[in-house]
mmCIF file with all atom_site columns, C-alpha atoms in Angstrom:
data_model
loop_
_atom_site.group_PDB
_atom_site.id
_atom_site.type_symbol
_atom_site.label_atom_id
_atom_site.label_alt_id
_atom_site.label_comp_id
_atom_site.label_asym_id
_atom_site.label_entity_id
_atom_site.label_seq_id
_atom_site.pdbx_PDB_ins_code
_atom_site.Cartn_x
_atom_site.Cartn_y
_atom_site.Cartn_z
_atom_site.occupancy
_atom_site.B_iso_or_equiv
_atom_site.pdbx_formal_charge
_atom_site.auth_seq_id
_atom_site.auth_comp_id
_atom_site.auth_asym_id
_atom_site.auth_atom_id
_atom_site.pdbx_PDB_model_num
ATOM 1   C CA . MET U 1 1   ? -16.481 -23.620 23.081  1.00 0.00 ? 1   MET U CA 1
ATOM 2   C CA . THR U 1 2   ? -19.653 -21.614 23.041  1.00 0.00 ? 2   THR U CA 1
ATOM 3   C CA . PRO U 1 3   ? -22.566 -22.807 20.985  1.00 0.00 ? 3   PRO U CA 1
ATOM 4   C CA . GLY U 1 4   ? -21.903 -22.185 17.312  1.00 0.00 ? 4   GLY U CA 1
ATOM 5   C CA . ALA U 1 5   ? -18.805 -20.851 17.975  1.00 0.00 ? 5   ALA U CA 1
ATOM 6   C CA . HIS U 1 6   ? -16.392 -21.761 15.563  1.00 0.00 ? 6   HIS U CA 1
ATOM 7   C CA . THR U 1 7   ? -12.121 -22.215 15.823  1.00 0.00 ? 7   THR U CA 1
ATOM 8   C CA . PHE U 1 8   ? -9.513  -21.480 12.861  1.00 0.00 ? 8   PHE U CA 1
ATOM 9   C CA . PRO U 1 9   ? -7.054  -22.978 11.957  1.00 0.00 ? 9   PRO U CA 1
ATOM 10  C CA . GLU U 1 10  ? -3.824  -21.089 13.563  1.00 0.00 ? 10  GLU U CA 1
ATOM 11  C CA . SER U 1 11  ? -2.943  -20.770 9.960   1.00 0.00 ? 11  SER U CA 1
ATOM 12  C CA . ASP U 1 12  ? -6.009  -18.827 8.843   1.00 0.00 ? 12  ASP U CA 1
ATOM 13  C CA . GLU U 1 13  ? -5.347  -16.007 11.680  1.00 0.00 ? 13  GLU U CA 1
ATOM 14  C CA . ARG U 1 14  ? -1.598  -16.000 10.524  1.00 0.00 ? 14  ARG U CA 1
ATOM 15  C CA . PHE U 1 15  ? -2.932  -15.059 7.016   1.00 0.00 ? 15  PHE U CA 1
ATOM 16  C CA . MET U 1 16  ? -4.988  -13.164 8.231   1.00 0.00 ? 16  MET U CA 1
ATOM 17  C CA . ALA U 1 17  ? -2.950  -10.907 10.453  1.00 0.00 ? 17  ALA U CA 1
ATOM 18  C CA . ARG U 1 18  ? -0.481  -10.551 7.113   1.00 0.00 ? 18  ARG U CA 1
ATOM 19  C CA . ALA U 1 19  ? -3.972  -8.759  5.300   1.00 0.00 ? 19  ALA U CA 1
ATOM 20  C CA . ILE U 1 20  ? -3.845  -6.954  8.327   1.00 0.00 ? 20  ILE U CA 1
ATOM 21  C CA . GLU U 1 21  ? -0.380  -6.112  7.889   1.00 0.00 ? 21  GLU U CA 1
ATOM 22  C CA . LEU U 1 22  ? -0.501  -4.836  4.749   1.00 0.00 ? 22  LEU U CA 1
ATOM 23  C CA . ALA U 1 23  ? -3.659  -2.460  4.569   1.00 0.00 ? 23  ALA U CA 1
ATOM 24  C CA . ARG U 1 24  ? -2.016  -0.749  7.292   1.00 0.00 ? 24  ARG U CA 1
ATOM 25  C CA . VAL U 1 25  ? 1.193   0.135   4.685   1.00 0.00 ? 25  VAL U CA 1
ATOM 26  C CA . GLN U 1 26  ? -1.201  2.601   2.841   1.00 0.00 ? 26  GLN U CA 1
ATOM 27  C CA . LEU U 1 27  ? -3.358  3.865   5.862   1.00 0.00 ? 27  LEU U CA 1
ATOM 28  C CA . GLY U 1 28  ? -4.368  7.576   4.609   1.00 0.00 ? 28  GLY U CA 1
ATOM 29  C CA . ARG U 1 29  ? -3.529  6.741   1.292   1.00 0.00 ? 29  ARG U CA 1
ATOM 30  C CA . THR U 1 30  ? -6.128  5.676   -0.600  1.00 0.00 ? 30  THR U CA 1
ATOM 31  C CA . ALA U 1 31  ? -9.169  8.231   -0.355  1.00 0.00 ? 31  ALA U CA 1
ATOM 32  C CA . PRO U 1 32  ? -12.260 7.697   -1.147  1.00 0.00 ? 32  PRO U CA 1
ATOM 33  C CA . ASN U 1 33  ? -11.159 3.935   -1.194  1.00 0.00 ? 33  ASN U CA 1
ATOM 34  C CA . PRO U 1 34  ? -10.589 2.496   2.575   1.00 0.00 ? 34  PRO U CA 1
ATOM 35  C CA . SER U 1 35  ? -7.017  0.481   2.613   1.00 0.00 ? 35  SER U CA 1
ATOM 36  C CA . VAL U 1 36  ? -7.323  -2.814  1.841   1.00 0.00 ? 36  VAL U CA 1
ATOM 37  C CA . GLY U 1 37  ? -4.990  -5.978  2.373   1.00 0.00 ? 37  GLY U CA 1
ATOM 38  C CA . CYS U 1 38  ? -5.480  -9.198  0.495   1.00 0.00 ? 38  CYS U CA 1
ATOM 39  C CA . VAL U 1 39  ? -3.567  -12.020 0.714   1.00 0.00 ? 39  VAL U CA 1
ATOM 40  C CA . ILE U 1 40  ? -4.354  -15.666 -1.480  1.00 0.00 ? 40  ILE U CA 1
ATOM 41  C CA . VAL U 1 41  ? -3.413  -18.926 -0.547  1.00 0.00 ? 41  VAL U CA 1
ATOM 42  C CA . ARG U 1 42  ? -2.903  -21.965 -2.305  1.00 0.00 ? 42  ARG U CA 1
ATOM 43  C CA . ASP U 1 43  ? -1.614  -25.524 -0.347  1.00 0.00 ? 43  ASP U CA 1
ATOM 44  C CA . GLY U 1 44  ? -0.433  -23.220 2.904   1.00 0.00 ? 44  GLY U CA 1
ATOM 45  C CA . ALA U 1 45  ? 2.215   -20.797 0.961   1.00 0.00 ? 45  ALA U CA 1
ATOM 46  C CA . ILE U 1 46  ? 0.987   -17.549 -0.475  1.00 0.00 ? 46  ILE U CA 1
ATOM 47  C CA . VAL U 1 47  ? 0.876   -16.818 -4.031  1.00 0.00 ? 47  VAL U CA 1
ATOM 48  C CA . GLY U 1 48  ? -0.392  -13.604 -4.401  1.00 0.00 ? 48  GLY U CA 1
ATOM 49  C CA . GLU U 1 49  ? -0.224  -10.558 -2.556  1.00 0.00 ? 49  GLU U CA 1
ATOM 50  C CA . GLY U 1 50  ? -1.539  -6.953  -2.472  1.00 0.00 ? 50  GLY U CA 1
ATOM 51  C CA . VAL U 1 51  ? -3.078  -3.396  -1.000  1.00 0.00 ? 51  VAL U CA 1
ATOM 52  C CA . THR U 1 52  ? -5.021  -0.468  -2.075  1.00 0.00 ? 52  THR U CA 1
ATOM 53  C CA . GLY U 1 53  ? -3.517  1.891   -4.227  1.00 0.00 ? 53  GLY U CA 1
ATOM 54  C CA . LYS U 1 54  ? -3.323  4.907   -3.570  1.00 0.00 ? 54  LYS U CA 1
ATOM 55  C CA . GLY U 1 55  ? -6.285  7.124   -4.292  1.00 0.00 ? 55  GLY U CA 1
ATOM 56  C CA . GLY U 1 56  ? -8.252  3.996   -3.684  1.00 0.00 ? 56  GLY U CA 1
ATOM 57  C CA . ARG U 1 57  ? -7.036  1.922   -7.219  1.00 0.00 ? 57  ARG U CA 1
ATOM 58  C CA . PRO U 1 58  ? -6.087  -0.656  -7.559  1.00 0.00 ? 58  PRO U CA 1
ATOM 59  C CA . HIS U 1 59  ? -8.053  -2.620  -4.765  1.00 0.00 ? 59  HIS U CA 1
ATOM 60  C CA . ALA U 1 60  ? -6.546  -5.138  -2.944  1.00 0.00 ? 60  ALA U CA 1
ATOM 61  C CA . GLU U 1 61  ? -7.958  -8.147  -4.724  1.00 0.00 ? 61  GLU U CA 1
ATOM 62  C CA . GLU U 1 62  ? -6.966  -6.901  -8.243  1.00 0.00 ? 62  GLU U CA 1
ATOM 63  C CA . ILE U 1 63  ? -3.100  -6.507  -7.148  1.00 0.00 ? 63  ILE U CA 1
ATOM 64  C CA . ALA U 1 64  ? -3.078  -10.126 -5.503  1.00 0.00 ? 64  ALA U CA 1
ATOM 65  C CA . LEU U 1 65  ? -5.078  -11.528 -8.731  1.00 0.00 ? 65  LEU U CA 1
ATOM 66  C CA . LYS U 1 66  ? -2.842  -10.314 -11.058 1.00 0.00 ? 66  LYS U CA 1
ATOM 67  C CA . ALA U 1 67  ? -0.363  -11.855 -8.492  1.00 0.00 ? 67  ALA U CA 1
ATOM 68  C CA . ALA U 1 68  ? -1.742  -15.227 -8.031  1.00 0.00 ? 68  ALA U CA 1
ATOM 69  C CA . GLY U 1 69  ? -2.343  -16.039 -11.354 1.00 0.00 ? 69  GLY U CA 1
ATOM 70  C CA . ASP U 1 70  ? -3.496  -19.360 -12.156 1.00 0.00 ? 70  ASP U CA 1
ATOM 71  C CA . ARG U 1 71  ? -2.630  -20.459 -8.906  1.00 0.00 ? 71  ARG U CA 1
ATOM 72  C CA . ALA U 1 72  ? -5.356  -18.828 -7.982  1.00 0.00 ? 72  ALA U CA 1
ATOM 73  C CA . GLN U 1 73  ? -7.300  -21.372 -8.627  1.00 0.00 ? 73  GLN U CA 1
ATOM 74  C CA . ASP U 1 74  ? -8.573  -23.402 -5.645  1.00 0.00 ? 74  ASP U CA 1
ATOM 75  C CA . ALA U 1 75  ? -6.749  -20.944 -3.259  1.00 0.00 ? 75  ALA U CA 1
ATOM 76  C CA . THR U 1 76  ? -7.992  -18.618 -0.032  1.00 0.00 ? 76  THR U CA 1
ATOM 77  C CA . ALA U 1 77  ? -7.984  -15.216 -0.394  1.00 0.00 ? 77  ALA U CA 1
ATOM 78  C CA . TYR U 1 78  ? -7.934  -13.491 3.199   1.00 0.00 ? 78  TYR U CA 1
ATOM 79  C CA . VAL U 1 79  ? -9.191  -10.279 3.309   1.00 0.00 ? 79  VAL U CA 1
ATOM 80  C CA . SER U 1 80  ? -8.889  -7.211  5.141   1.00 0.00 ? 80  SER U CA 1
ATOM 81  C CA . LEU U 1 81  ? -12.612 -6.070  4.269   1.00 0.00 ? 81  LEU U CA 1
ATOM 82  C CA . GLU U 1 82  ? -15.143 -7.577  2.300   1.00 0.00 ? 82  GLU U CA 1
ATOM 83  C CA . PRO U 1 83  ? -14.773 -7.786  -1.561  1.00 0.00 ? 83  PRO U CA 1
ATOM 84  C CA . CYS U 1 84  ? -16.088 -5.028  -3.555  1.00 0.00 ? 84  CYS U CA 1
ATOM 85  C CA . ASN U 1 85  ? -19.734 -6.683  -5.020  1.00 0.00 ? 85  ASN U CA 1
ATOM 86  C CA . ALA U 1 86  ? -19.888 -3.877  -7.544  1.00 0.00 ? 86  ALA U CA 1
ATOM 87  C CA . ARG U 1 87  ? -18.845 -1.171  -9.287  1.00 0.00 ? 87  ARG U CA 1
ATOM 88  C CA . SER U 1 88  ? -20.093 1.854   -10.828 1.00 0.00 ? 88  SER U CA 1
ATOM 89  C CA . SER U 1 89  ? -17.234 2.597   -13.116 1.00 0.00 ? 89  SER U CA 1
ATOM 90  C CA . GLY U 1 90  ? -18.494 -0.911  -15.091 1.00 0.00 ? 90  GLY U CA 1
ATOM 91  C CA . PRO U 1 91  ? -15.444 -3.335  -14.478 1.00 0.00 ? 91  PRO U CA 1
ATOM 92  C CA . LEU U 1 92  ? -15.938 -6.187  -11.999 1.00 0.00 ? 92  LEU U CA 1
ATOM 93  C CA . SER U 1 93  ? -16.180 -5.799  -8.780  1.00 0.00 ? 93  SER U CA 1
ATOM 94  C CA . CYS U 1 94  ? -13.384 -7.745  -6.788  1.00 0.00 ? 94  CYS U CA 1
ATOM 95  C CA . SER U 1 95  ? -15.574 -10.259 -5.737  1.00 0.00 ? 95  SER U CA 1
ATOM 96  C CA . GLN U 1 96  ? -16.768 -11.887 -9.322  1.00 0.00 ? 96  GLN U CA 1
ATOM 97  C CA . LEU U 1 97  ? -12.978 -11.546 -10.258 1.00 0.00 ? 97  LEU U CA 1
ATOM 98  C CA . MET U 1 98  ? -12.643 -13.902 -7.539  1.00 0.00 ? 98  MET U CA 1
ATOM 99  C CA . ILE U 1 99  ? -15.100 -15.815 -8.234  1.00 0.00 ? 99  ILE U CA 1
ATOM 100 C CA . ALA U 1 100 ? -13.978 -16.258 -12.214 1.00 0.00 ? 100 ALA U CA 1
ATOM 101 C CA . ALA U 1 101 ? -10.288 -17.055 -10.554 1.00 0.00 ? 101 ALA U CA 1
ATOM 102 C CA . GLY U 1 102 ? -11.471 -20.203 -9.080  1.00 0.00 ? 102 GLY U CA 1
ATOM 103 C CA . VAL U 1 103 ? -11.227 -18.515 -5.840  1.00 0.00 ? 103 VAL U CA 1
ATOM 104 C CA . GLU U 1 104 ? -12.765 -21.039 -3.329  1.00 0.00 ? 104 GLU U CA 1
ATOM 105 C CA . ARG U 1 105 ? -12.653 -19.806 -0.102  1.00 0.00 ? 105 ARG U CA 1
#
């Protein structure tokens, strides 16, 4: 292995592939935002999924977190694009929502 290189569990690759698969569903339908897929996993099981809505709202992370509910606590989020860090419209960013939900990784 190359110094500094990381290996990831096979499950990470599988769950990220699912997030990318979700994002592909909405390609060309989410302008002005990109199509993003999000998968929330806890204890090896998917507890929430989401994809960016038509016209860019809601964000994939919002949908996945809502589906996961309390099961997002201590979970891992697989997102096909980094979660937003700020919004011009005022509500909490996806990064802030994940922190508030207790997503661990």
